[in-house]
mmCIF file of N, CA, C and O in Angstrom:
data_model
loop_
_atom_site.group_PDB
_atom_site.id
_atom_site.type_symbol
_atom_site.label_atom_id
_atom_site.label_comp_id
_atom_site.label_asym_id
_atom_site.label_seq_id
_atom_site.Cartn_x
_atom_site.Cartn_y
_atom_site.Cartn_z
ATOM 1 N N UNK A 1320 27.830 -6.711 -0.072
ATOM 2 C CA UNK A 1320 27.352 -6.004 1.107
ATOM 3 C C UNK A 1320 26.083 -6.675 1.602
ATOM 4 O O UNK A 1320 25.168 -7.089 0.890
ATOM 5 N N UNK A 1321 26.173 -6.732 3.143
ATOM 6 C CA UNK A 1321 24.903 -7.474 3.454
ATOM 7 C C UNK A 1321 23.951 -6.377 3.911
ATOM 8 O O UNK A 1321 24.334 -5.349 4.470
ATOM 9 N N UNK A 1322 22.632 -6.682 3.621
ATOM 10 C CA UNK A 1322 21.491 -5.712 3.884
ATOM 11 C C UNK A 1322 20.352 -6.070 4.914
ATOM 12 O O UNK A 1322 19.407 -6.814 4.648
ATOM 13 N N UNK A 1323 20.565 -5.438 6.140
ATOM 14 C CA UNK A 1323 19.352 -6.214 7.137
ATOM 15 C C UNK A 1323 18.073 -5.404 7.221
ATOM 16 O O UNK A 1323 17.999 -4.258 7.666
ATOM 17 N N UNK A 1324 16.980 -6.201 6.696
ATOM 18 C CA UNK A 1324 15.593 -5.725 6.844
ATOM 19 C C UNK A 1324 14.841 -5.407 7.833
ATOM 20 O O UNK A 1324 14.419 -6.428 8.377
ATOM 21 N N UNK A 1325 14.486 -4.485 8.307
ATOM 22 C CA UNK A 1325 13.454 -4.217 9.247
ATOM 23 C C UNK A 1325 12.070 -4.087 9.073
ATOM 24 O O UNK A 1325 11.789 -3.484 8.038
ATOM 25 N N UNK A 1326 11.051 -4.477 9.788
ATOM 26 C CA UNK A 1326 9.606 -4.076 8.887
ATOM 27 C C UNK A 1326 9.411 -2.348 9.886
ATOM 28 O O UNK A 1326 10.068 -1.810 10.777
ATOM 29 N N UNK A 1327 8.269 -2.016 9.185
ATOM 30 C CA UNK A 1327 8.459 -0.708 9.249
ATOM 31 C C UNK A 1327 8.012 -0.681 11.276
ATOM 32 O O UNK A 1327 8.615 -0.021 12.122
ATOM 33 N N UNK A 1328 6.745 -1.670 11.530
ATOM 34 C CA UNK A 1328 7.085 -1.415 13.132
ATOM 35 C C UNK A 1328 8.375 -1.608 13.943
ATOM 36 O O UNK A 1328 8.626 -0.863 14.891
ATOM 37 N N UNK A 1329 9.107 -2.501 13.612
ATOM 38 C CA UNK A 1329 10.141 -2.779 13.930
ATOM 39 C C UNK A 1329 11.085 -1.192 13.983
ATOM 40 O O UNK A 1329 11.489 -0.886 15.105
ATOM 41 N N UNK A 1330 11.380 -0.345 12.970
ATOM 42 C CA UNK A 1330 12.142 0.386 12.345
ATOM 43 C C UNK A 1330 11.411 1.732 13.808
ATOM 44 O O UNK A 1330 12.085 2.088 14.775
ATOM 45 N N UNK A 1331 10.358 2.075 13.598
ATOM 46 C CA UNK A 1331 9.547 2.910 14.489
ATOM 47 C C UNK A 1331 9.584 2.265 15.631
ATOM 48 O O UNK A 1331 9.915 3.031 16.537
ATOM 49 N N UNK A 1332 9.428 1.399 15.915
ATOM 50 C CA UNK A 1332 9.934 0.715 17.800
ATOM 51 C C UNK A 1332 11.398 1.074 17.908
ATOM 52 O O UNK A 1332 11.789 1.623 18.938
ATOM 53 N N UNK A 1333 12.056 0.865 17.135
ATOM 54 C CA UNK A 1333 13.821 1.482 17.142
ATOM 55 C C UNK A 1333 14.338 3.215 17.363
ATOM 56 O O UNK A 1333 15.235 3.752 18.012
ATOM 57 N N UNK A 1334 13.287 3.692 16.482
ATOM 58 C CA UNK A 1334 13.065 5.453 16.547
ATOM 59 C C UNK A 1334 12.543 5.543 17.525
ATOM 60 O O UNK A 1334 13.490 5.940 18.205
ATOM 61 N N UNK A 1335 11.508 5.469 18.366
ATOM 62 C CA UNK A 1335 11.576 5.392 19.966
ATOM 63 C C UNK A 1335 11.959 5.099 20.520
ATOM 64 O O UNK A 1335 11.717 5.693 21.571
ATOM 65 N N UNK A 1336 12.833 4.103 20.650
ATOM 66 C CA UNK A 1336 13.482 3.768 21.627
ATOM 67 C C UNK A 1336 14.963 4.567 21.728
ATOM 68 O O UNK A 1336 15.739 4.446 22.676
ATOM 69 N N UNK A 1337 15.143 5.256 20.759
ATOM 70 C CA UNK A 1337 16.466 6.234 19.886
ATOM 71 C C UNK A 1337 16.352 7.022 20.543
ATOM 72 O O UNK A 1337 17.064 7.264 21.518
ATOM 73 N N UNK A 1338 14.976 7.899 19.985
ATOM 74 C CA UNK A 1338 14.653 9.186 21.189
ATOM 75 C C UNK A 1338 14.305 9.200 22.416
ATOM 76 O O UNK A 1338 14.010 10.308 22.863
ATOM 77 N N UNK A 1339 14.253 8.456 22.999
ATOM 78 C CA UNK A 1339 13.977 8.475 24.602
ATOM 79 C C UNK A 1339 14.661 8.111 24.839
ATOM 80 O O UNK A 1339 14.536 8.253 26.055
ATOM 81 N N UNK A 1340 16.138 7.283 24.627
ATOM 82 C CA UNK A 1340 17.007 7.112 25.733
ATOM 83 C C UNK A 1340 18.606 8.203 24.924
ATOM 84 O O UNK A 1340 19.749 8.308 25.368
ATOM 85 N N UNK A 1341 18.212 8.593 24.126
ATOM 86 C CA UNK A 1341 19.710 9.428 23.676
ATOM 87 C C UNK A 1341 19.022 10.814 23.082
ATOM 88 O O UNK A 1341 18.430 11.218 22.081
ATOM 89 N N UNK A 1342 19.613 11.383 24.684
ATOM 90 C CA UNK A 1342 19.069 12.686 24.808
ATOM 91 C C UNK A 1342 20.042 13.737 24.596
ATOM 92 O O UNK A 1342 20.033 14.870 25.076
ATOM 93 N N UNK A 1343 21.134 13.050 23.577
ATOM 94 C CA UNK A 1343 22.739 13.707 23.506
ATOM 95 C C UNK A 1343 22.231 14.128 22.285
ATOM 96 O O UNK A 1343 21.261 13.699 21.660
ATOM 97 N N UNK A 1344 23.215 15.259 21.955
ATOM 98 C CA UNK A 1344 23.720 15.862 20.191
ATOM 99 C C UNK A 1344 23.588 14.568 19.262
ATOM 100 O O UNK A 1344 22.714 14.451 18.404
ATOM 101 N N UNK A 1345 24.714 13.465 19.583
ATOM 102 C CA UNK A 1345 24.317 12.436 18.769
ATOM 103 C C UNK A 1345 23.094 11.491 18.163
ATOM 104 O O UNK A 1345 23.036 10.796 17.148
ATOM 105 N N UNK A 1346 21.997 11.806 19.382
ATOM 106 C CA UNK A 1346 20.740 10.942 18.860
ATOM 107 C C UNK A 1346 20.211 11.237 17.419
ATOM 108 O O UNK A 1346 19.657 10.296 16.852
ATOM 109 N N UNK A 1347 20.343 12.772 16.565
ATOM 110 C CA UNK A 1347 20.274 12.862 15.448
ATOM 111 C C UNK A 1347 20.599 11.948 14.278
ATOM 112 O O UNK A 1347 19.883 11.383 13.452
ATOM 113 N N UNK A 1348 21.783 11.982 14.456
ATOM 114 C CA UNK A 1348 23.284 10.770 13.771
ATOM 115 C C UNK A 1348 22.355 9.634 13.979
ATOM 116 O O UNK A 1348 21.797 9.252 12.951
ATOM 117 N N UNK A 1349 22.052 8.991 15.105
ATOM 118 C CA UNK A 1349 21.673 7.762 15.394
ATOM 119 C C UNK A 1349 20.625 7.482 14.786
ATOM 120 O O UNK A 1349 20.533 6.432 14.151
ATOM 121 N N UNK A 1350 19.639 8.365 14.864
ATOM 122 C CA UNK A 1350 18.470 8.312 14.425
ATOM 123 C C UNK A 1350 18.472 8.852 12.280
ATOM 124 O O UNK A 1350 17.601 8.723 11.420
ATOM 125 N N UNK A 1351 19.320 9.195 12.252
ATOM 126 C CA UNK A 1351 19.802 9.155 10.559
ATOM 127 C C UNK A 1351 20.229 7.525 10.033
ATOM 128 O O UNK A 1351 19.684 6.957 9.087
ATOM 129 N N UNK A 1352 21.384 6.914 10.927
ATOM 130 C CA UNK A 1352 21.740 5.920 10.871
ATOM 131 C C UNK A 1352 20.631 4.738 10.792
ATOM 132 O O UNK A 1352 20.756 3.710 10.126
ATOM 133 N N UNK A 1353 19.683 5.035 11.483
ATOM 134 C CA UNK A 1353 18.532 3.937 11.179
ATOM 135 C C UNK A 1353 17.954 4.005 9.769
ATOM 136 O O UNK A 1353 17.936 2.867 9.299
ATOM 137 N N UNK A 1354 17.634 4.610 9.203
ATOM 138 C CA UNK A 1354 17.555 4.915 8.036
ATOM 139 C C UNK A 1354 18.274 4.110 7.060
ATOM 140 O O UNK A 1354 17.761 3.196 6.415
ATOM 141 N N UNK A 1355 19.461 4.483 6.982
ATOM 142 C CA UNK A 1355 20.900 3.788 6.306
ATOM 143 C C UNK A 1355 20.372 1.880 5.835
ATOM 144 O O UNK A 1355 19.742 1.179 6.627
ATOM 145 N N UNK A 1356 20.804 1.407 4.475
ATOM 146 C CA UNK A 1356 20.891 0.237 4.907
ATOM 147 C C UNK A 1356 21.104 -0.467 5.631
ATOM 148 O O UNK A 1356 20.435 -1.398 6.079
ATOM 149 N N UNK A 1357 22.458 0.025 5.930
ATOM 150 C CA UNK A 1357 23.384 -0.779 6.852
ATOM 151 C C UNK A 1357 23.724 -1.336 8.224
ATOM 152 O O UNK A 1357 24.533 -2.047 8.821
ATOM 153 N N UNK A 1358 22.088 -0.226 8.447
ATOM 154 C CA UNK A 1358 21.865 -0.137 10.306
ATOM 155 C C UNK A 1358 21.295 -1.344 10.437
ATOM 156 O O UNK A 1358 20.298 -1.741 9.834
ATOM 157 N N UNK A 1359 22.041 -2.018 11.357
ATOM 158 C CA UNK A 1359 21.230 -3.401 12.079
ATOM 159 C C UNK A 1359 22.697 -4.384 11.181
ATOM 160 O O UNK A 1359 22.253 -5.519 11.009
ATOM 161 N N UNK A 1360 23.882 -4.319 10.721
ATOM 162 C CA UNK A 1360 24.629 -4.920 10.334
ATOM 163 C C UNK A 1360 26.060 -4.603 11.431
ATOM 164 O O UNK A 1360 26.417 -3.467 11.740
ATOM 165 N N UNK A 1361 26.546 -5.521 11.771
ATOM 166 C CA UNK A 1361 27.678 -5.360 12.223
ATOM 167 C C UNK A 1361 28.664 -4.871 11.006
ATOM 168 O O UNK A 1361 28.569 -5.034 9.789
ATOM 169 N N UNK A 1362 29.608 -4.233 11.778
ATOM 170 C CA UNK A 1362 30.914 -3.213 11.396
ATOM 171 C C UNK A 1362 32.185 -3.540 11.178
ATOM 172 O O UNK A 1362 33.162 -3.103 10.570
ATOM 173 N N UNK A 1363 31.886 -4.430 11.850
ATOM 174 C CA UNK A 1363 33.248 -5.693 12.116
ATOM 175 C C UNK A 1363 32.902 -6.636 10.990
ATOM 176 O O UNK A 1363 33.529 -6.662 9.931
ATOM 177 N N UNK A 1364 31.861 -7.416 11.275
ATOM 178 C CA UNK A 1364 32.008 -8.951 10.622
ATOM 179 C C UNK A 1364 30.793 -8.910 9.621
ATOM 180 O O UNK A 1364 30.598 -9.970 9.028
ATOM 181 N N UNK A 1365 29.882 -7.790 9.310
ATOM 182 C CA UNK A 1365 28.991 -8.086 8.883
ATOM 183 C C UNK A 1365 27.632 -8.758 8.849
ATOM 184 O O UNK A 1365 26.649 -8.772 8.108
ATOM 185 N N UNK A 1366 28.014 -9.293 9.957
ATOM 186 C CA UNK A 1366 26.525 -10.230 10.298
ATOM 187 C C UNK A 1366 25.356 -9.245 10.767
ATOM 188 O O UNK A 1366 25.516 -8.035 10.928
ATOM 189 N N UNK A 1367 24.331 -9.837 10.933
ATOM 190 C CA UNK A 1367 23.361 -9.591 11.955
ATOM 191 C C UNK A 1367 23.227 -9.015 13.260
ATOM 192 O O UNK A 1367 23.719 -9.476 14.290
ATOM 193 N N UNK A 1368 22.402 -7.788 13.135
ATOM 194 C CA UNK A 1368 22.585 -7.365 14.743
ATOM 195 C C UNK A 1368 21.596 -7.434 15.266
ATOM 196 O O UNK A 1368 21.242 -6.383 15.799
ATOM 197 N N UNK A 1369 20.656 -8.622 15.403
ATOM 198 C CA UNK A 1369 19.238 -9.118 16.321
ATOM 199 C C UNK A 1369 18.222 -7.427 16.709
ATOM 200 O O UNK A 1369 18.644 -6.323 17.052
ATOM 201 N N UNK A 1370 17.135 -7.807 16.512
ATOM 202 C CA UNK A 1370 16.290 -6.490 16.660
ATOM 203 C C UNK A 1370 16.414 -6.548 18.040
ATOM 204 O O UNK A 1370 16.601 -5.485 18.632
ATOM 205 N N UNK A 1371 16.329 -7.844 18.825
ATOM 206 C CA UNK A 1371 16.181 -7.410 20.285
ATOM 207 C C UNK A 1371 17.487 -6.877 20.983
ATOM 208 O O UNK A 1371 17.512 -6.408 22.121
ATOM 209 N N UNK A 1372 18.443 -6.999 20.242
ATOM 210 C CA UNK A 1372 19.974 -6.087 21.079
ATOM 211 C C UNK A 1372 19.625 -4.376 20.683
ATOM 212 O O UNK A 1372 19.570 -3.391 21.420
ATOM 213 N N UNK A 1373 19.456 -4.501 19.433
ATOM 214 C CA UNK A 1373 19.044 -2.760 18.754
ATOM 215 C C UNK A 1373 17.506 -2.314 19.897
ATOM 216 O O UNK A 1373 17.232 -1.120 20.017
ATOM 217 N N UNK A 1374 16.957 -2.991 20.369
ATOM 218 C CA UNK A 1374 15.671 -2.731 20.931
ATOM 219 C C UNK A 1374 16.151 -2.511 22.376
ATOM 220 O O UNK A 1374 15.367 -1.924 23.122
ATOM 221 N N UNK A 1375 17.046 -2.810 22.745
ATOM 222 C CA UNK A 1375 17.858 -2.623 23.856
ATOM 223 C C UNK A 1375 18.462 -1.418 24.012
ATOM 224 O O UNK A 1375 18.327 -0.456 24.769
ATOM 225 N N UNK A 1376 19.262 -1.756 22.977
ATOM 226 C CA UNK A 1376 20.751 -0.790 22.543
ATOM 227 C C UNK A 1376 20.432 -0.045 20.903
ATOM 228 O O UNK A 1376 20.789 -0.807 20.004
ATOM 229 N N UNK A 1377 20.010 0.896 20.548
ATOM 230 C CA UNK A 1377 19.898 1.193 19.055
ATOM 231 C C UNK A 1377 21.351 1.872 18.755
ATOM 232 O O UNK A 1377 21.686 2.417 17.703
ATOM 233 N N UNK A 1378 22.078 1.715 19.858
ATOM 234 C CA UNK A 1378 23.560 2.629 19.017
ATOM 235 C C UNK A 1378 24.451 1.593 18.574
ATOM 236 O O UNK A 1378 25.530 1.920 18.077
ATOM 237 N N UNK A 1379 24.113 0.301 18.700
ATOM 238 C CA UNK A 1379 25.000 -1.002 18.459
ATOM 239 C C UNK A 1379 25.272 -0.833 17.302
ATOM 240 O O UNK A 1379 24.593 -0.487 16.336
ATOM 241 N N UNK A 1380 26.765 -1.203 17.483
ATOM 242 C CA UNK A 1380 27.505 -1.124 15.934
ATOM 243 C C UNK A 1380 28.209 -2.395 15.277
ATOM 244 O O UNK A 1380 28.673 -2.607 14.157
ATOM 245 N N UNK A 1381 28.080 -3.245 16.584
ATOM 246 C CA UNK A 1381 28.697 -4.668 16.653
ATOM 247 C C UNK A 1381 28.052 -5.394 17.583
ATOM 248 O O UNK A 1381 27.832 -5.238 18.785
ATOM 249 N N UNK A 1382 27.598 -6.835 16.197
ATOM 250 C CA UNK A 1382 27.161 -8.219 16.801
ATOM 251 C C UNK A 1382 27.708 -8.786 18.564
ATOM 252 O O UNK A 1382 28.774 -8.433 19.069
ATOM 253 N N UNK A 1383 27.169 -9.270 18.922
ATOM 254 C CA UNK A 1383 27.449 -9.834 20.217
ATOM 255 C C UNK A 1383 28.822 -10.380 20.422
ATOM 256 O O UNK A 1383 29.493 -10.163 21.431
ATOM 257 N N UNK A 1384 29.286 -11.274 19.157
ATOM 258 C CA UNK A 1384 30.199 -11.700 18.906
ATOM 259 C C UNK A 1384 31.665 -10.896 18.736
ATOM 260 O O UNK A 1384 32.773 -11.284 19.107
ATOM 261 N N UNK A 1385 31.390 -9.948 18.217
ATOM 262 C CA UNK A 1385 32.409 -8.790 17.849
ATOM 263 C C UNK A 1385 32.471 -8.279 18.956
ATOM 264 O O UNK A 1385 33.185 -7.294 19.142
#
């Protein structure tokens, strides 16, 4: 299993950016999911999911590629 690191500003620039743009039931989930190892790993292929797509997009579940 691959494990992608965030430093902790990184992780808190992501939790804001979580809560201010997902103002749905789901932002909870989303904002649990950051937490998770696994957040910031693609779903598909496993790779890398760049902080600046998650800094964009924090619900990304798949690399650019996928």
């Amino acid at each position: 299993m691959h494990y992608h690191y965030f430093t902790l500003e990184q992780r808190n620039t992501l939790a804001e950016v979580m809560r201010s743009r997902l103002a749905e039931p789901s932002a909870a989930a989303e904002l649990e999911r950051l937490r998770s190892p696994d957040y910031g790993v693609c779903e598909v292929c496993g790779g890398d999911i760049p902080f600046v797509r998650l800094a964009a997009n924090p619900a990304l579940r798949r690399c650019s590629r996928c």
